[in-house]
Amino acid sequence: MTSLDDLPLRPELRGRTPYGAPQVPAAHRLNTNENPHPLPDELLADLGAALGSAALDLNRYPDRDAVALRADLATYLTRTGGQPIEPGQVWAGNGSNEVLQQILQAFGGAGRTALGFTPSYSMHPIIAAGTGTGWVDGHRAADFTIDPGAAVAQLREAAPDVVFVTSPNNPTGTAVDLDTVAALYEATPGVLVVDEAYAEFARTGTPSALTLLPGRPRLVVSRTMSKAFGMAGLRLGYLAADPAVVDAIQLVRLPYHLGSLTQAAARAALAHTDALLATVDAVKAQRDRIVDALPSMGLTSVPSDANFVLFGHVADASAAWRALLDRGVLVRDVGLPGWLRVTAGTPAETDAFLTALGEIAPDHRTTLGD
Ligand SMILES: *Cc1c(COP(=O)(O)O)cnc(C)c1O
C-alpha cells in the first residue's frame, strides 16, 4: 500500500491530519454547531422552483461575479449589521472556508505569516498551511479572552500579514469587543479578518465588526449561511470589506467558482431570511438553558455568544466525551484539557444532553481551579 510518505508531498504538510470532527453514529449529534431545525416549508417550495429554473441554464457557466447574490447579501448585512454595505463590498464563496482561503491566497502565501488567537477555529491554521502561509499562535488570557494590551504588543512584534479574530470565538463562544478589534487593526499593517460565523447568535447588544468597516480598508468581516441560516449543506460563505479587497480576491479566485445552483439556492434562501432566522432565538434559549444548568452539576462554562457552550471542568476531556457518547450524546473534544464543547439545538437535544451530563458529572467533574 502506498502511504503519504511515499509521495512527493510538500514538506510542511507531512505528518498533518485532515480537519474533521469524528463522524460517529449517535442519537444526538451535538458536535458541529449546525442548526437542527428543518428549513421552513415555504423555502423548500421556492428552492425547488429556483433550482429548476437555474437548471435550464446549466449548459452555461454561472455568473462569475455572482452579482445578484452579492447584492442580496449586501441587503441582508445592511439590514442587520447597523451599517450600509454595498454589493461591491461583498464577496461570496463555497462556504466561508473558501473565502478565508482566498484571503490567504491573496494576502498570505510563501514567506508571509498569519496569526490567530488560539484556542480558536482550527481551520485557520490549516488553511494557512494549505496556502503556504506561516502560522503564529496569538495569546489569550486564562479565561480565553483576548487581552488588548498583550495582543497589540504581540502584533507589533510579529507583524503578521493576516490576523484572524473569531468573534464570537469557536470553541470558547465569547464575542470580542469592538474596541479590541479596532486596537488590533491599528497594531498591524496586515489584513485583519474578523470571522463572524456565529454573529447572529450573539447576545443582545453585541455589535458586529461591520460597523468598523468605514475607513478601515484592511478590515474583512466573514460570515456564513452554515450556522444561523441552517444551511450548512449549501456551502455558502461571504465577506464584507472595502471594494479593493474584493478586487484583490478576484486575482486568486478560480473562474466560475460558485455554481449556478448554489447561487440560485442561496438567493432563494435569502428571500426567506426572516423565516430562516426565526429559530435563532429558540437556539439561544437552549444555549442559555445549558449555561444555567451547569452550576447545579458542579460544572461551569465560558460566556457564550454562539450556538454552543464550552463546558468544564472535567478531569479528563476524552473520558468524559466517551461517557457522554455511551449515553447517545456526541459532543466535541476540541483538545482543550478540562473542557468539552456542546452545540445548542432543540429542547429535546438539550434534555438528552443535560440528562447524560447529570449522570456522568459526579464521576468526571473536577473542582474549579484544579
Ligand atoms: C463553522 C465555522 C465556519 C463556517 O465555515 P463554512 O465554510 O462557511 O461552513 C467559519 N468559521 C468558524 C469560526 C466556524 O466555526
Tab-separated table of C-alpha atoms and ligand atoms in Angstrom:
chain	number	residue	atom	x	y	z
A	1	MET	CA	0.000	0.000	0.000
A	2	THR	CA	1.261	3.436	-0.905
A	3	SER	CA	1.393	5.797	2.049
A	4	LEU	CA	1.744	9.562	2.121
A	5	ASP	CA	5.418	9.085	2.945
A	6	ASP	CA	5.904	7.545	-0.489
A	7	LEU	CA	4.560	10.640	-2.253
A	8	PRO	CA	6.473	13.835	-3.040
A	9	LEU	CA	4.239	15.775	-0.645
A	10	ARG	CA	5.084	19.358	0.339
A	11	PRO	CA	7.280	19.051	3.450
A	12	GLU	CA	5.109	21.338	5.586
A	13	LEU	CA	2.120	19.029	5.030
A	14	ARG	CA	3.960	15.922	6.224
A	15	GLY	CA	2.643	14.431	9.451
A	16	ARG	CA	-0.541	16.500	9.397
A	17	THR	CA	-4.023	15.062	9.819
A	18	PRO	CA	-7.053	16.278	7.858
A	19	TYR	CA	-9.613	18.506	9.598
A	20	GLY	CA	-12.672	16.776	10.850
A	21	ALA	CA	-14.887	16.068	13.783
A	22	PRO	CA	-15.256	12.308	14.210
A	23	GLN	CA	-18.413	11.352	12.279
A	24	VAL	CA	-19.584	8.637	14.659
A	25	PRO	CA	-23.176	7.460	14.861
A	26	ALA	CA	-25.021	8.856	17.882
A	27	ALA	CA	-28.646	9.516	18.778
A	28	HIS	CA	-27.863	13.193	19.477
A	29	ARG	CA	-25.146	14.817	17.368
A	30	LEU	CA	-24.173	17.996	19.150
A	31	ASN	CA	-20.640	18.315	17.823
A	32	THR	CA	-20.621	20.502	14.689
A	33	ASN	CA	-22.712	23.570	15.598
A	34	GLU	CA	-25.319	23.104	12.917
A	35	ASN	CA	-28.846	24.432	13.294
A	36	PRO	CA	-31.031	21.319	13.873
A	37	HIS	CA	-34.290	22.978	12.833
A	38	PRO	CA	-35.624	21.904	9.419
A	39	LEU	CA	-35.896	24.509	6.665
A	40	PRO	CA	-39.280	26.298	6.508
A	41	ASP	CA	-41.770	24.675	4.102
A	42	GLU	CA	-42.227	27.921	2.165
A	43	LEU	CA	-38.478	27.989	1.439
A	44	LEU	CA	-38.397	24.325	0.388
A	45	ALA	CA	-41.100	25.036	-2.191
A	46	ASP	CA	-39.253	28.093	-3.528
A	47	LEU	CA	-35.954	26.205	-3.611
A	48	GLY	CA	-37.434	23.605	-5.928
A	49	ALA	CA	-38.645	26.288	-8.309
A	50	ALA	CA	-35.404	28.311	-8.142
A	51	LEU	CA	-33.208	25.276	-8.789
A	52	GLY	CA	-35.497	24.139	-11.596
A	53	SER	CA	-35.208	27.425	-13.380
A	54	ALA	CA	-31.425	27.668	-12.798
A	55	ALA	CA	-31.141	24.145	-14.240
A	56	LEU	CA	-32.430	25.404	-17.596
A	57	ASP	CA	-29.152	27.327	-17.989
A	58	LEU	CA	-26.765	24.664	-16.719
A	59	ASN	CA	-25.168	24.375	-20.159
A	60	ARG	CA	-23.739	27.866	-19.484
A	61	TYR	CA	-21.127	28.890	-16.949
A	62	PRO	CA	-22.540	30.688	-13.902
A	63	ASP	CA	-22.315	34.435	-13.299
A	64	ARG	CA	-18.600	34.559	-12.495
A	65	ASP	CA	-19.022	37.524	-10.167
A	66	ALA	CA	-22.290	36.356	-8.547
A	67	VAL	CA	-23.592	39.915	-8.880
A	68	ALA	CA	-27.236	39.276	-7.931
A	69	LEU	CA	-26.326	37.095	-4.954
A	70	ARG	CA	-23.811	39.644	-3.665
A	71	ALA	CA	-26.493	42.335	-3.878
A	72	ASP	CA	-28.842	40.156	-1.812
A	73	LEU	CA	-26.113	39.507	0.762
A	74	ALA	CA	-25.365	43.254	0.936
A	75	THR	CA	-29.054	43.908	1.577
A	76	TYR	CA	-29.070	41.374	4.407
A	77	LEU	CA	-25.927	42.824	6.009
A	78	THR	CA	-27.227	46.373	5.696
A	79	ARG	CA	-30.476	45.354	7.359
A	80	THR	CA	-28.873	43.562	10.299
A	81	GLY	CA	-25.368	44.940	10.660
A	82	GLY	CA	-26.186	48.537	11.545
A	83	GLN	CA	-24.064	49.690	8.631
A	84	PRO	CA	-24.819	50.297	4.922
A	85	ILE	CA	-22.981	47.663	2.855
A	86	GLU	CA	-22.701	47.963	-0.937
A	87	PRO	CA	-22.749	44.898	-3.238
A	88	GLY	CA	-19.199	45.784	-4.341
A	89	GLN	CA	-18.046	45.282	-0.735
A	90	VAL	CA	-19.309	41.706	-0.659
A	91	TRP	CA	-17.674	38.547	-1.960
A	92	ALA	CA	-19.145	35.027	-1.770
A	93	GLY	CA	-17.676	31.536	-1.977
A	94	ASN	CA	-18.370	27.878	-1.296
A	95	GLY	CA	-18.520	28.274	2.470
A	96	SER	CA	-16.627	30.913	4.403
A	97	ASN	CA	-13.720	28.464	4.467
A	98	GLU	CA	-13.241	29.048	0.741
A	99	VAL	CA	-13.450	32.803	1.254
A	100	LEU	CA	-10.815	32.588	4.022
A	101	GLN	CA	-8.621	30.506	1.725
A	102	GLN	CA	-8.945	33.152	-0.990
A	103	ILE	CA	-7.947	35.831	1.532
A	104	LEU	CA	-4.799	33.884	2.383
A	105	GLN	CA	-4.068	33.247	-1.294
A	106	ALA	CA	-4.218	36.986	-1.890
A	107	PHE	CA	-2.625	38.331	1.292
A	108	GLY	CA	-0.684	35.382	2.750
A	109	GLY	CA	1.364	32.753	0.946
A	110	ALA	CA	5.040	31.861	0.807
A	111	GLY	CA	7.252	33.966	3.065
A	112	ARG	CA	4.232	35.517	4.801
A	113	THR	CA	2.568	34.802	8.130
A	114	ALA	CA	-0.904	34.679	9.615
A	115	LEU	CA	-1.673	34.977	13.328
A	116	GLY	CA	-4.749	33.748	15.179
A	117	PHE	CA	-5.593	33.815	18.884
A	118	THR	CA	-5.708	30.164	19.917
A	119	PRO	CA	-7.737	28.324	21.003
A	120	SER	CA	-9.832	29.333	18.042
A	121	TYR	CA	-11.191	27.897	14.819
A	122	SER	CA	-8.850	25.056	13.891
A	123	MET	CA	-9.351	25.637	10.170
A	124	HIS	CA	-7.461	28.954	10.244
A	125	PRO	CA	-4.011	27.342	10.698
A	126	ILE	CA	-4.976	24.510	8.336
A	127	ILE	CA	-5.893	26.962	5.568
A	128	ALA	CA	-2.665	28.820	6.316
A	129	ALA	CA	-0.676	25.597	5.821
A	130	GLY	CA	-2.547	24.809	2.625
A	131	THR	CA	-1.657	28.208	1.171
A	132	GLY	CA	1.983	28.064	2.293
A	133	THR	CA	1.400	30.803	4.874
A	134	GLY	CA	3.412	30.620	8.115
A	135	TRP	CA	1.389	30.479	11.331
A	136	VAL	CA	1.862	32.294	14.636
A	137	ASP	CA	-0.207	31.415	17.733
A	138	GLY	CA	-1.643	34.539	19.334
A	139	HIS	CA	-2.055	34.527	23.114
A	140	ARG	CA	-5.282	34.543	25.084
A	141	ALA	CA	-5.794	35.144	28.783
A	142	ALA	CA	-6.580	32.193	31.080
A	143	ASP	CA	-10.315	32.959	30.767
A	144	PHE	CA	-9.917	32.713	26.952
A	145	THR	CA	-10.451	36.436	26.364
A	146	ILE	CA	-8.041	38.489	24.268
A	147	ASP	CA	-6.165	40.959	26.451
A	148	PRO	CA	-5.953	44.024	24.173
A	149	GLY	CA	-2.635	45.281	25.575
A	150	ALA	CA	-0.885	41.939	25.261
A	151	ALA	CA	-2.409	41.278	21.829
A	152	VAL	CA	-1.376	44.681	20.464
A	153	ALA	CA	2.174	44.114	21.724
A	154	GLN	CA	2.279	40.700	20.115
A	155	LEU	CA	1.007	42.013	16.774
A	156	ARG	CA	3.585	44.827	16.783
A	157	GLU	CA	6.333	42.284	17.356
A	158	ALA	CA	5.150	39.528	14.990
A	159	ALA	CA	3.891	41.919	12.245
A	160	PRO	CA	1.726	39.218	10.624
A	161	ASP	CA	0.370	39.764	7.121
A	162	VAL	CA	-3.045	38.386	8.097
A	163	VAL	CA	-4.665	38.353	11.553
A	164	PHE	CA	-7.700	36.229	12.416
A	165	VAL	CA	-10.072	37.223	15.194
A	166	THR	CA	-13.013	34.851	15.591
A	167	SER	CA	-15.946	36.645	17.187
A	168	PRO	CA	-17.913	35.025	18.712
A	169	ASN	CA	-14.941	32.714	19.144
A	170	ASN	CA	-15.110	28.998	18.377
A	171	PRO	CA	-14.682	26.874	20.541
A	172	THR	CA	-14.955	29.208	23.520
A	173	GLY	CA	-18.105	31.121	22.465
A	174	THR	CA	-17.261	34.635	23.563
A	175	ALA	CA	-17.522	37.725	21.325
A	176	VAL	CA	-14.607	40.161	21.137
A	177	ASP	CA	-15.474	43.791	21.885
A	178	LEU	CA	-15.067	46.292	19.083
A	179	ASP	CA	-12.527	48.441	20.933
A	180	THR	CA	-10.227	45.418	20.930
A	181	VAL	CA	-10.845	44.780	17.227
A	182	ALA	CA	-10.097	48.441	16.449
A	183	ALA	CA	-6.905	48.342	18.536
A	184	LEU	CA	-5.732	45.172	16.762
A	185	TYR	CA	-6.393	46.821	13.409
A	186	GLU	CA	-4.181	49.770	14.345
A	187	ALA	CA	-1.440	47.442	15.590
A	188	THR	CA	-0.981	45.538	12.351
A	189	PRO	CA	-0.041	46.593	8.831
A	190	GLY	CA	-1.715	43.399	7.597
A	191	VAL	CA	-5.258	42.342	6.829
A	192	LEU	CA	-7.464	41.809	9.893
A	193	VAL	CA	-10.128	39.156	9.355
A	194	VAL	CA	-12.986	39.054	11.861
A	195	ASP	CA	-14.588	35.616	11.428
A	196	GLU	CA	-18.221	36.215	12.436
A	197	ALA	CA	-19.599	32.763	11.604
A	198	TYR	CA	-21.789	32.915	14.730
A	199	ALA	CA	-22.679	36.625	14.721
A	200	GLU	CA	-26.430	36.033	14.515
A	201	PHE	CA	-26.367	34.189	17.863
A	202	ALA	CA	-24.604	36.954	19.797
A	203	ARG	CA	-26.226	38.218	22.971
A	204	THR	CA	-28.268	41.401	22.609
A	205	GLY	CA	-26.105	44.500	22.397
A	206	THR	CA	-23.083	42.745	20.854
A	207	PRO	CA	-22.280	44.839	17.769
A	208	SER	CA	-20.785	43.383	14.600
A	209	ALA	CA	-17.372	44.422	13.284
A	210	LEU	CA	-19.287	45.510	10.162
A	211	THR	CA	-19.728	48.841	11.948
A	212	LEU	CA	-15.929	49.277	11.903
A	213	LEU	CA	-15.561	48.910	8.117
A	214	PRO	CA	-15.725	52.609	7.099
A	215	GLY	CA	-12.189	53.983	6.854
A	216	ARG	CA	-10.535	50.602	7.502
A	217	PRO	CA	-9.578	49.155	4.090
A	218	ARG	CA	-7.612	46.260	5.621
A	219	LEU	CA	-10.548	45.006	7.695
A	220	VAL	CA	-12.504	41.951	6.475
A	221	VAL	CA	-15.639	40.542	8.123
A	222	SER	CA	-16.510	36.974	7.133
A	223	ARG	CA	-19.924	35.370	7.552
A	224	THR	CA	-21.606	32.101	6.618
A	225	MET	CA	-25.011	30.589	5.910
A	226	SER	CA	-23.853	27.349	7.593
A	227	LYS	CA	-24.825	28.210	11.160
A	228	ALA	CA	-27.725	30.583	11.972
A	229	PHE	CA	-29.255	30.223	8.497
A	230	GLY	CA	-29.268	26.454	8.999
A	231	MET	CA	-27.854	25.783	5.540
A	232	ALA	CA	-24.542	24.028	6.202
A	233	GLY	CA	-25.201	21.727	3.256
A	234	LEU	CA	-25.482	24.643	0.827
A	235	ARG	CA	-21.835	25.714	1.224
A	236	LEU	CA	-22.233	29.466	1.096
A	237	GLY	CA	-19.961	31.869	2.919
A	238	TYR	CA	-19.173	35.510	2.242
A	239	LEU	CA	-17.253	38.549	3.362
A	240	ALA	CA	-17.729	42.282	3.600
A	241	ALA	CA	-14.763	44.624	3.194
A	242	ASP	CA	-13.505	47.555	1.192
A	243	PRO	CA	-14.198	47.005	-2.542
A	244	ALA	CA	-10.405	46.915	-3.084
A	245	VAL	CA	-10.255	43.696	-1.023
A	246	VAL	CA	-12.851	42.198	-3.375
A	247	ASP	CA	-10.679	43.276	-6.325
A	248	ALA	CA	-7.691	41.530	-4.718
A	249	ILE	CA	-9.636	38.299	-4.283
A	250	GLN	CA	-10.610	38.333	-7.959
A	251	LEU	CA	-6.895	37.821	-8.694
A	252	VAL	CA	-6.844	34.409	-6.996
A	253	ARG	CA	-10.373	33.008	-7.213
A	254	LEU	CA	-10.951	30.212	-9.677
A	255	PRO	CA	-13.153	31.273	-12.573
A	256	TYR	CA	-16.802	30.291	-12.053
A	257	HIS	CA	-16.013	29.024	-8.537
A	258	LEU	CA	-19.603	29.419	-7.339
A	259	GLY	CA	-22.021	27.224	-9.285
A	260	SER	CA	-25.327	28.497	-10.645
A	261	LEU	CA	-27.314	26.074	-8.479
A	262	THR	CA	-25.562	27.338	-5.350
A	263	GLN	CA	-26.174	30.954	-6.322
A	264	ALA	CA	-29.840	30.259	-7.050
A	265	ALA	CA	-30.364	28.328	-3.814
A	266	ALA	CA	-28.654	30.985	-1.723
A	267	ARG	CA	-30.798	33.732	-3.288
A	268	ALA	CA	-33.953	31.714	-2.652
A	269	ALA	CA	-32.875	31.252	0.961
A	270	LEU	CA	-32.095	34.943	1.448
A	271	ALA	CA	-35.603	35.783	0.231
A	272	HIS	CA	-36.764	33.871	3.348
A	273	THR	CA	-34.268	35.366	5.770
A	274	ASP	CA	-36.846	36.143	8.453
A	275	ALA	CA	-38.298	32.632	8.438
A	276	LEU	CA	-34.810	31.091	8.437
A	277	LEU	CA	-33.571	33.199	11.318
A	278	ALA	CA	-36.758	32.655	13.302
A	279	THR	CA	-35.073	29.684	15.000
A	280	VAL	CA	-32.135	31.746	16.277
A	281	ASP	CA	-33.919	32.894	19.435
A	282	ALA	CA	-35.015	29.336	20.197
A	283	VAL	CA	-31.438	28.088	19.843
A	284	LYS	CA	-30.145	30.913	22.055
A	285	ALA	CA	-32.704	29.929	24.690
A	286	GLN	CA	-31.337	26.362	24.655
A	287	ARG	CA	-27.795	27.690	24.920
A	288	ASP	CA	-28.734	29.747	27.958
A	289	ARG	CA	-30.572	26.769	29.437
A	290	ILE	CA	-27.374	24.713	29.201
A	291	VAL	CA	-25.310	27.504	30.759
A	292	ASP	CA	-27.812	27.872	33.624
A	293	ALA	CA	-27.951	24.135	34.350
A	294	LEU	CA	-24.205	23.575	34.663
A	295	PRO	CA	-23.532	25.013	38.144
A	296	SER	CA	-26.000	22.629	39.825
A	297	MET	CA	-23.881	19.776	38.420
A	298	GLY	CA	-20.685	21.295	39.755
A	299	LEU	CA	-19.687	22.379	36.254
A	300	THR	CA	-19.057	25.731	34.639
A	301	SER	CA	-18.954	27.327	31.195
A	302	VAL	CA	-17.366	30.139	29.250
A	303	PRO	CA	-19.803	33.022	28.465
A	304	SER	CA	-21.287	32.228	25.047
A	305	ASP	CA	-22.489	34.452	22.208
A	306	ALA	CA	-22.734	31.450	19.898
A	307	ASN	CA	-24.912	28.361	19.409
A	308	PHE	CA	-22.641	26.215	21.547
A	309	VAL	CA	-21.237	26.110	25.052
A	310	LEU	CA	-17.719	25.251	26.193
A	311	PHE	CA	-18.205	23.468	29.489
A	312	GLY	CA	-15.914	22.122	32.195
A	313	HIS	CA	-14.086	21.479	34.250
A	314	VAL	CA	-13.850	17.786	33.580
A	315	ALA	CA	-10.889	15.820	34.842
A	316	ASP	CA	-10.268	14.046	31.549
A	317	ALA	CA	-11.972	15.530	28.482
A	318	SER	CA	-11.649	12.444	26.322
A	319	ALA	CA	-13.019	10.145	29.052
A	320	ALA	CA	-15.989	12.477	29.620
A	321	TRP	CA	-16.529	12.678	25.844
A	322	ARG	CA	-16.671	8.878	25.697
A	323	ALA	CA	-19.015	8.631	28.706
A	324	LEU	CA	-21.453	11.052	27.034
A	325	LEU	CA	-21.227	9.143	23.760
A	326	ASP	CA	-22.019	5.915	25.632
A	327	ARG	CA	-25.271	7.691	26.602
A	328	GLY	CA	-26.006	8.614	22.980
A	329	VAL	CA	-24.765	12.217	23.101
A	330	LEU	CA	-21.948	13.239	20.769
A	331	VAL	CA	-20.173	16.437	21.821
A	332	ARG	CA	-16.847	17.857	20.623
A	333	ASP	CA	-13.497	17.253	22.256
A	334	VAL	CA	-11.693	20.352	20.998
A	335	GLY	CA	-8.374	19.347	22.536
A	336	LEU	CA	-8.598	21.759	25.472
A	337	PRO	CA	-7.734	19.975	28.730
A	338	GLY	CA	-10.719	20.093	31.088
A	339	TRP	CA	-13.231	21.354	28.537
A	340	LEU	CA	-15.743	19.993	26.017
A	341	ARG	CA	-17.990	21.830	23.559
A	342	VAL	CA	-21.695	21.115	23.064
A	343	THR	CA	-23.932	22.517	20.332
A	344	ALA	CA	-27.227	24.081	21.440
A	345	GLY	CA	-30.085	22.710	19.366
A	346	THR	CA	-33.642	21.638	20.060
A	347	PRO	CA	-35.203	21.392	23.541
A	348	ALA	CA	-35.190	17.584	23.205
A	349	GLU	CA	-31.471	17.609	22.436
A	350	THR	CA	-30.815	19.799	25.465
A	351	ASP	CA	-32.880	17.393	27.599
A	352	ALA	CA	-30.817	14.443	26.384
A	353	PHE	CA	-27.545	16.275	26.906
A	354	LEU	CA	-28.375	17.532	30.396
A	355	THR	CA	-29.645	14.103	31.471
A	356	ALA	CA	-26.482	12.392	30.249
A	357	LEU	CA	-24.266	15.082	31.720
A	358	GLY	CA	-26.051	14.833	35.072
A	359	GLU	CA	-25.283	11.116	35.112
A	360	ILE	CA	-21.605	11.439	34.315
A	361	ALA	CA	-20.813	14.683	36.173
A	362	PRO	CA	-20.170	13.121	39.605
A	363	ASP	CA	-17.515	10.825	38.132
A	364	HIS	CA	-15.972	13.245	35.679
A	365	ARG	CA	-16.023	16.739	37.120
A	366	THR	CA	-13.093	18.299	38.831
A	367	THR	CA	-13.171	21.118	41.325
A	368	LEU	CA	-12.774	24.659	39.985
A	369	GLY	CA	-9.180	25.673	39.681
A	370	ASP	CA	-7.844	22.128	39.562
B	1	LIG	C1	-18.441	26.799	11.257
B	1	LIG	C2	-17.461	27.900	11.098
B	1	LIG	C3	-17.252	28.489	9.867
B	1	LIG	C4	-18.107	28.066	8.722
B	1	LIG	O1	-17.463	27.615	7.645
B	1	LIG	P1	-18.296	27.354	6.313
B	1	LIG	O2	-17.202	27.012	5.373
B	1	LIG	O3	-18.981	28.637	5.977
B	1	LIG	O4	-19.258	26.247	6.578
B	1	LIG	C5	-16.356	29.535	9.759
B	1	LIG	N1	-15.705	29.977	10.842
B	1	LIG	C6	-15.888	29.452	12.056
B	1	LIG	C7	-15.196	30.020	13.228
B	1	LIG	C8	-16.767	28.379	12.210
B	1	LIG	O5	-16.934	27.819	13.416
